Structure formats: C-alpha cells, structure tokens
Short mmCIF file of C-alpha atoms and ligand atoms in Angstrom, two decimals:
data_model
loop_
_atom_site.label_atom_id
_atom_site.label_comp_id
_atom_site.label_asym_id
_atom_site.label_seq_id
_atom_site.Cartn_x
_atom_site.Cartn_y
_atom_site.Cartn_z
CA MET A 1 -12.76 20.76 -8.29
CA ILE A 2 -10.68 18.56 -5.98
CA THR A 3 -10.17 14.96 -7.14
CA LEU A 4 -9.30 12.27 -4.60
CA ALA A 5 -8.04 8.89 -5.84
CA LEU A 6 -9.02 5.84 -3.79
CA SER A 7 -8.95 2.09 -4.46
CA LYS A 8 -11.95 -0.13 -3.84
CA GLY A 9 -11.89 -2.44 -0.85
CA ARG A 10 -10.11 -1.82 2.43
CA ILE A 11 -8.64 1.57 1.52
CA PHE A 12 -12.02 2.92 0.42
CA GLU A 13 -13.75 1.49 3.50
CA ASP A 14 -11.11 2.78 5.91
CA SER A 15 -11.07 6.22 4.25
CA LEU A 16 -14.82 6.77 4.72
CA PRO A 17 -14.65 7.68 8.44
CA LEU A 18 -11.77 10.09 7.74
CA LEU A 19 -13.73 11.72 4.93
CA LYS A 20 -16.76 11.95 7.16
CA ALA A 21 -14.72 13.67 9.86
CA ALA A 22 -13.65 16.16 7.18
CA GLY A 23 -17.33 16.79 6.44
CA ILE A 24 -17.41 14.75 3.24
CA GLU A 25 -19.69 11.83 2.40
CA VAL A 26 -19.56 9.88 -0.84
CA LEU A 27 -22.82 9.64 -2.75
CA GLU A 28 -22.44 6.09 -4.02
CA ASP A 29 -21.28 2.66 -2.86
CA PRO A 30 -18.56 1.44 -5.27
CA GLU A 31 -19.42 -2.19 -4.50
CA LYS A 32 -22.92 -1.62 -5.88
CA SER A 33 -22.27 0.85 -8.66
CA ARG A 34 -19.97 0.48 -11.66
CA LYS A 35 -19.20 4.17 -11.69
CA LEU A 36 -15.55 5.14 -11.51
CA ILE A 37 -16.18 8.76 -10.59
CA ILE A 38 -18.25 9.30 -7.45
CA GLY A 39 -19.63 12.60 -6.28
CA THR A 40 -19.63 13.68 -2.65
CA THR A 41 -21.72 15.91 -0.42
CA ARG A 42 -19.12 18.60 -1.17
CA PRO A 43 -19.87 19.77 -4.73
CA ASP A 44 -16.20 20.66 -5.23
CA VAL A 45 -14.87 17.23 -4.15
CA ARG A 46 -15.08 14.01 -6.17
CA VAL A 47 -13.60 10.54 -5.73
CA VAL A 48 -12.05 8.53 -8.57
CA LEU A 49 -11.74 4.76 -8.13
CA VAL A 50 -8.49 3.28 -9.41
CA ARG A 51 -6.42 0.16 -8.81
CA ALA A 52 -4.44 0.42 -5.55
CA SER A 53 -1.14 0.36 -7.42
CA ASP A 54 -2.35 3.06 -9.85
CA VAL A 55 -3.07 5.65 -7.12
CA PRO A 56 0.50 7.10 -7.12
CA THR A 57 0.45 7.35 -10.92
CA TYR A 58 -2.83 9.28 -10.93
CA VAL A 59 -1.62 11.67 -8.25
CA GLN A 60 1.87 12.14 -9.70
CA HIS A 61 0.56 13.04 -13.16
CA GLY A 62 -2.34 15.18 -11.99
CA GLY A 63 -5.20 12.79 -12.80
CA ALA A 64 -6.03 13.30 -9.13
CA ASP A 65 -4.99 16.05 -6.75
CA LEU A 66 -4.54 13.67 -3.87
CA GLY A 67 -4.95 10.00 -3.08
CA VAL A 68 -4.64 7.29 -0.48
CA ALA A 69 -2.11 4.49 -1.02
CA GLY A 70 -0.32 1.87 1.06
CA LEU A 71 3.30 2.50 1.98
CA ASP A 72 4.09 -0.72 0.06
CA VAL A 73 2.62 0.76 -3.12
CA LEU A 74 4.37 4.10 -2.58
CA LEU A 75 7.79 2.54 -1.98
CA GLU A 76 7.44 0.42 -5.11
CA HIS A 77 6.34 3.47 -7.11
CA GLY A 78 9.33 5.62 -6.13
CA ASP A 79 9.56 9.39 -5.70
CA GLY A 80 7.65 12.34 -7.14
CA LEU A 81 4.88 12.72 -4.58
CA TYR A 82 4.36 14.93 -1.59
CA ARG A 83 3.70 12.44 1.21
CA PRO A 84 2.36 14.47 4.09
CA LEU A 85 0.28 12.24 6.25
CA ASP A 86 0.21 8.74 7.72
CA LEU A 87 -3.51 7.93 7.91
CA ARG A 88 -2.86 4.81 10.03
CA ILE A 89 -5.45 2.83 8.07
CA ALA A 90 -5.24 -0.50 6.17
CA ARG A 91 -2.41 -1.49 8.49
CA CYS A 92 -0.40 -4.66 8.04
CA ARG A 93 3.25 -5.62 7.80
CA MET A 94 5.67 -6.61 5.08
CA SER A 95 7.36 -9.89 5.97
CA VAL A 96 9.60 -12.63 4.72
CA ALA A 97 8.05 -16.12 4.77
CA THR A 98 9.47 -19.54 3.98
CA ARG A 99 8.57 -23.21 4.26
CA ALA A 100 8.84 -24.44 7.83
CA ASP A 101 11.71 -26.77 6.87
CA PHE A 102 13.79 -23.97 5.33
CA ASP A 103 16.72 -22.71 7.42
CA TYR A 104 16.31 -18.97 6.92
CA GLY A 105 18.97 -18.00 9.47
CA HIS A 106 21.51 -20.06 7.54
CA ALA A 107 20.34 -18.69 4.19
CA VAL A 108 20.82 -15.04 5.14
CA ARG A 109 24.38 -15.09 6.40
CA GLN A 110 26.55 -12.27 5.04
CA GLY A 111 27.56 -13.00 1.47
CA SER A 112 25.11 -15.85 0.91
CA ARG A 113 22.52 -16.06 -1.88
CA ILE A 114 18.75 -16.53 -1.63
CA ARG A 115 15.93 -16.80 -4.19
CA VAL A 116 13.00 -14.57 -3.28
CA ALA A 117 9.67 -14.32 -5.10
CA THR A 118 7.65 -11.16 -4.58
CA LYS A 119 5.42 -8.47 -6.02
CA TYR A 120 7.47 -5.96 -3.98
CA THR A 121 10.86 -6.09 -5.71
CA GLN A 122 12.10 -2.66 -4.59
CA ILE A 123 11.33 -3.29 -0.93
CA ALA A 124 12.80 -6.81 -1.09
CA ARG A 125 15.96 -5.69 -2.92
CA GLN A 126 16.54 -2.95 -0.35
CA HIS A 127 15.89 -5.28 2.59
CA PHE A 128 18.37 -7.96 1.53
CA ALA A 129 20.96 -5.45 0.33
CA ALA A 130 20.98 -3.91 3.82
CA LYS A 131 21.76 -7.37 5.24
CA GLY A 132 24.57 -7.95 2.75
CA VAL A 133 22.74 -10.93 1.24
CA HIS A 134 22.74 -11.58 -2.51
CA VAL A 135 19.18 -11.97 -3.72
CA ASP A 136 17.78 -13.45 -6.92
CA LEU A 137 14.43 -11.69 -7.23
CA ILE A 138 11.55 -13.33 -9.04
CA LYS A 139 8.73 -10.91 -9.83
CA LEU A 140 5.22 -12.27 -9.28
CA TYR A 141 1.84 -10.53 -9.48
CA GLY A 142 -0.11 -12.76 -7.08
CA SER A 143 -0.39 -16.10 -5.24
CA MET A 144 3.13 -15.66 -3.94
CA GLU A 145 2.58 -18.38 -1.33
CA LEU A 146 2.94 -20.95 -4.10
CA ALA A 147 6.53 -20.03 -4.85
CA PRO A 148 8.25 -21.76 -1.88
CA LEU A 149 5.84 -24.71 -2.13
CA THR A 150 6.70 -25.41 -5.76
CA GLY A 151 10.42 -24.76 -5.53
CA LEU A 152 10.23 -21.54 -7.54
CA ALA A 153 11.87 -19.65 -4.65
CA ASP A 154 13.28 -20.13 -1.15
CA ALA A 155 11.28 -17.30 0.35
CA ILE A 156 8.61 -14.72 -0.38
CA VAL A 157 8.23 -11.11 0.67
CA ASP A 158 4.54 -10.31 1.09
CA LEU A 159 2.02 -8.39 3.14
CA VAL A 160 0.73 -10.14 6.24
CA SER A 161 -2.26 -9.12 8.29
CA THR A 162 -3.73 -11.93 10.39
CA GLY A 163 -1.22 -14.49 9.13
CA SER A 164 -3.96 -16.92 8.13
CA THR A 165 -3.00 -16.94 4.43
CA LEU A 166 0.54 -18.02 5.29
CA LYS A 167 -0.73 -20.59 7.77
CA ALA A 168 -3.19 -22.07 5.27
CA ASN A 169 -0.25 -22.67 2.95
CA ASN A 170 2.12 -24.07 5.59
CA LEU A 171 4.45 -21.09 5.41
CA VAL A 172 6.18 -19.45 8.35
CA GLU A 173 6.78 -15.73 8.86
CA VAL A 174 10.52 -15.61 9.52
CA GLU A 175 11.23 -11.88 9.53
CA LYS A 176 9.33 -8.60 9.54
CA VAL A 177 10.59 -6.16 6.93
CA MET A 178 8.49 -3.15 7.99
CA ASP A 179 5.13 -2.00 9.29
CA ILE A 180 2.75 -0.80 6.58
CA SER A 181 -0.10 1.69 6.67
CA SER A 182 -1.76 3.95 4.13
CA ARG A 183 -0.66 7.50 3.41
CA LEU A 184 -2.32 10.55 1.95
CA VAL A 185 -0.29 11.65 -1.07
CA VAL A 186 -0.67 14.98 -2.83
CA ASN A 187 0.28 16.29 -6.25
CA PRO A 188 2.87 19.05 -5.63
CA ALA A 189 1.57 21.31 -8.43
CA ALA A 190 -2.02 20.98 -7.21
CA LEU A 191 -0.87 21.91 -3.72
CA LYS A 192 0.35 25.22 -5.16
CA LEU A 193 -2.62 25.90 -7.46
CA LYS A 194 -5.37 24.85 -5.03
CA ARG A 195 -3.46 25.62 -1.86
CA ALA A 196 -6.31 26.80 0.40
CA PRO A 197 -8.88 24.03 -0.22
CA LEU A 198 -6.27 21.27 -0.30
CA ARG A 199 -4.59 22.53 2.86
CA ALA A 200 -8.00 22.62 4.59
CA LEU A 201 -8.71 19.05 3.49
CA ILE A 202 -5.29 17.76 4.59
CA ASP A 203 -5.68 19.52 7.96
CA ALA A 204 -9.13 17.96 8.45
CA PHE A 205 -7.72 14.51 7.69
CA GLU A 206 -4.87 15.15 10.10
CA GLN A 207 -7.24 16.10 12.89
CA ALA A 208 -9.40 13.05 12.20
CA VAL A 209 -6.34 10.78 12.40
CA GLU A 210 -5.24 12.40 15.66
CA ALA A 211 -8.73 12.10 17.14
CA ARG A 212 -8.82 8.37 16.35
CA SER A 213 -5.54 7.46 18.04
O1 PRT B 1 -6.34 -6.16 -5.37
P1 PRT B 1 -5.60 -5.29 -6.34
O2 PRT B 1 -4.63 -6.02 -7.19
O3 PRT B 1 -6.48 -4.33 -7.08
O4 PRT B 1 -4.69 -4.32 -5.49
P2 PRT B 1 -4.18 -4.55 -4.04
O5 PRT B 1 -4.15 -5.98 -3.68
O6 PRT B 1 -2.89 -3.78 -3.92
O7 PRT B 1 -5.32 -3.78 -3.22
P3 PRT B 1 -5.93 -4.13 -1.81
O8 PRT B 1 -7.15 -3.29 -1.69
O9 PRT B 1 -6.00 -5.60 -1.62
O10 PRT B 1 -4.81 -3.57 -0.82
C1 PRT B 1 -4.60 -2.19 -0.71
C2 PRT B 1 -3.59 -1.93 0.40
O11 PRT B 1 -4.10 -2.44 1.64
C3 PRT B 1 -2.24 -2.58 0.23
O12 PRT B 1 -1.41 -1.83 -0.64
C4 PRT B 1 -1.73 -2.61 1.66
O13 PRT B 1 -1.05 -1.40 1.96
C5 PRT B 1 -3.00 -2.68 2.50
N1 PRT B 1 -3.24 -3.98 3.17
C6 PRT B 1 -3.52 -4.13 4.48
C7 PRT B 1 -3.21 -5.21 2.61
C8 PRT B 1 -3.46 -6.13 3.64
N2 PRT B 1 -3.66 -5.44 4.79
C9 PRT B 1 -3.49 -7.56 3.34
N3 PRT B 1 -3.69 -8.38 4.23
N4 PRT B 1 -3.00 -5.62 1.34
C10 PRT B 1 -3.05 -6.93 1.07
N5 PRT B 1 -3.27 -7.92 2.01
C11 PRT B 1 -3.25 -9.34 1.51
C12 PRT B 1 -1.82 -9.92 1.47
O14 PRT B 1 -1.20 -9.61 0.25
C13 PRT B 1 -2.05 -11.42 1.59
O15 PRT B 1 -2.36 -12.01 0.36
O16 PRT B 1 -3.96 -10.22 2.34
C14 PRT B 1 -3.27 -11.47 2.46
C15 PRT B 1 -2.77 -11.71 3.86
O17 PRT B 1 -3.77 -11.49 4.79
P4 PRT B 1 -3.79 -12.37 6.11
O18 PRT B 1 -4.82 -11.69 6.98
O19 PRT B 1 -4.19 -13.76 5.71
O20 PRT B 1 -2.40 -12.34 6.73
MG1 MG B 2 -5.76 -7.30 -3.32
#
C-alpha cells in the first residue's frame, strides 16, 4: 500500500489533476465526507487528509510514504525529507508587509532592529539575518495582519496571493522574501522499500507537471 498525505483545500484541489494524470482518482470528496482516509481507483494507493503543517511530520515518520506540502511549511519544518519535485501548484509568495506610514527602508538598515510578527519564524529569521538586521520575532498562528495595526509589531511576514487580504487591512507589501509553491516530499526509507511503485508514481507526477507548463 502507498499512502499519500494531502491537506484539504487548495493543495487537495490542485493535486487532483496531477493524480489524474498519474492514472489515480480519489473515491471521495473530502469537503463532503468526514473520512480522513480516502481510497482511490488504484487499490494500492490511498490518501490521508492531514493539516497542511502536519504533512512533513507524517511523511518524515512514515505515517505516509509521500505527501504534498508548501515550500513555506517545508522550510519551517526543517530537514529529514527527500524533496524531489516542485509540483508548481498552490503558488503564492512570502512577503514582508507593513502599515503604509511605516518607513521600512529606514527600519532595515544594516545593524538596525525591527519587530516582526509571523507564523513563519524560520523563514523570517533567515531573511533578516541575511540583511544584517536584528529582528525581534513574535510568533503568531493566524490573523497576522492585526499585528502592525495594533502596535504588536512593525511588520509581518506572511503568504500573499492576490494581495486583497493585505489591502483590506491597509497594509502594504514592502518586500518579497521568496516565491512559494508546493512540493512532493517522500519518506527516504519508503523510497528504498517500495522503490518501483514509488518511483513510477513520482515519474508520473513529474511528467504531469512538465505537460502542464
Ligand atoms: O488552514 P490550516 O491552518 O489548516 O493550514 P494552512 O493555512 O497552512 O493550509 P492552506 O490549505 O490554507 O494552505 C496550504 C498551502 O497553500 C500553504 O502552505 C501555501 O504553501 C499555499 N498557499 C497558496 C497559500 C496561499 N496561496 C494563500 N493565499 N496559503 C495561504 N494563503 C493565505 C495567506 O496566509 C493569507 O492569509 O491567504 C491569504 C492571502 O491571500 P490573498 O489572495 O488575499 O493575498
Ligand atoms: Mg489556511
């Protein structure tokens, strides 16, 4: 049995066409069913539904053989996964945003100090360290847009897609940190034990990604 970990929402939706190209269709709609394990048209392939940020944990510890997770989630999780393939789905960018009246250019001079609220502390720490800026990181789990508006922080580091969430909260995107897309990650031990079927699946995904771009 091959177990694929996906999260509900955009990653699940965007993975469906890739699965289909690999000859796999899921037998249930996770938005309608409460099931966490979903069968597929391939009797030896099943999908487990987990929180987006739990995908690397499932794959790393063998709860799933492979999974799809955003680069943001993978960078925050750290190492321990074989990361073979950029699926180019669920694309967005990681950016710094501030209030419009905040002088970001002045705040990020070499040696200065800035307060940044984010869910993505590893990515943010790395980004400001590379600029030589001291950063006081404030870990949040959601509604980051509130932080600059309430005075909790000078800036946020968050994912941006259309930009409408920032706009609705009068925040300005002042710097792109990196482009984000989702990756197929594989458990290294599973890749040895189930080499042939996993390799075939990864190759099929790869061809589907190539065909779409
Ligand atoms: O929701 P949950 O806490 O379970 O987990 P999650 O939020 O990590 O999952 P999900 O499904 O929302 O996101 C899964 C992955 O999709 C992320 O890890 C990203 O790699 C990717 N992705 C792509 C996004 C977006 N686009 C995106 N726009 N993830 C989140 N957003 C959010 C963003 O955080 C912000 O709040 O959408 C808002 C901004 O959107 P715009 O269009 O207003 O700019
Ligand atoms: Mg979400």
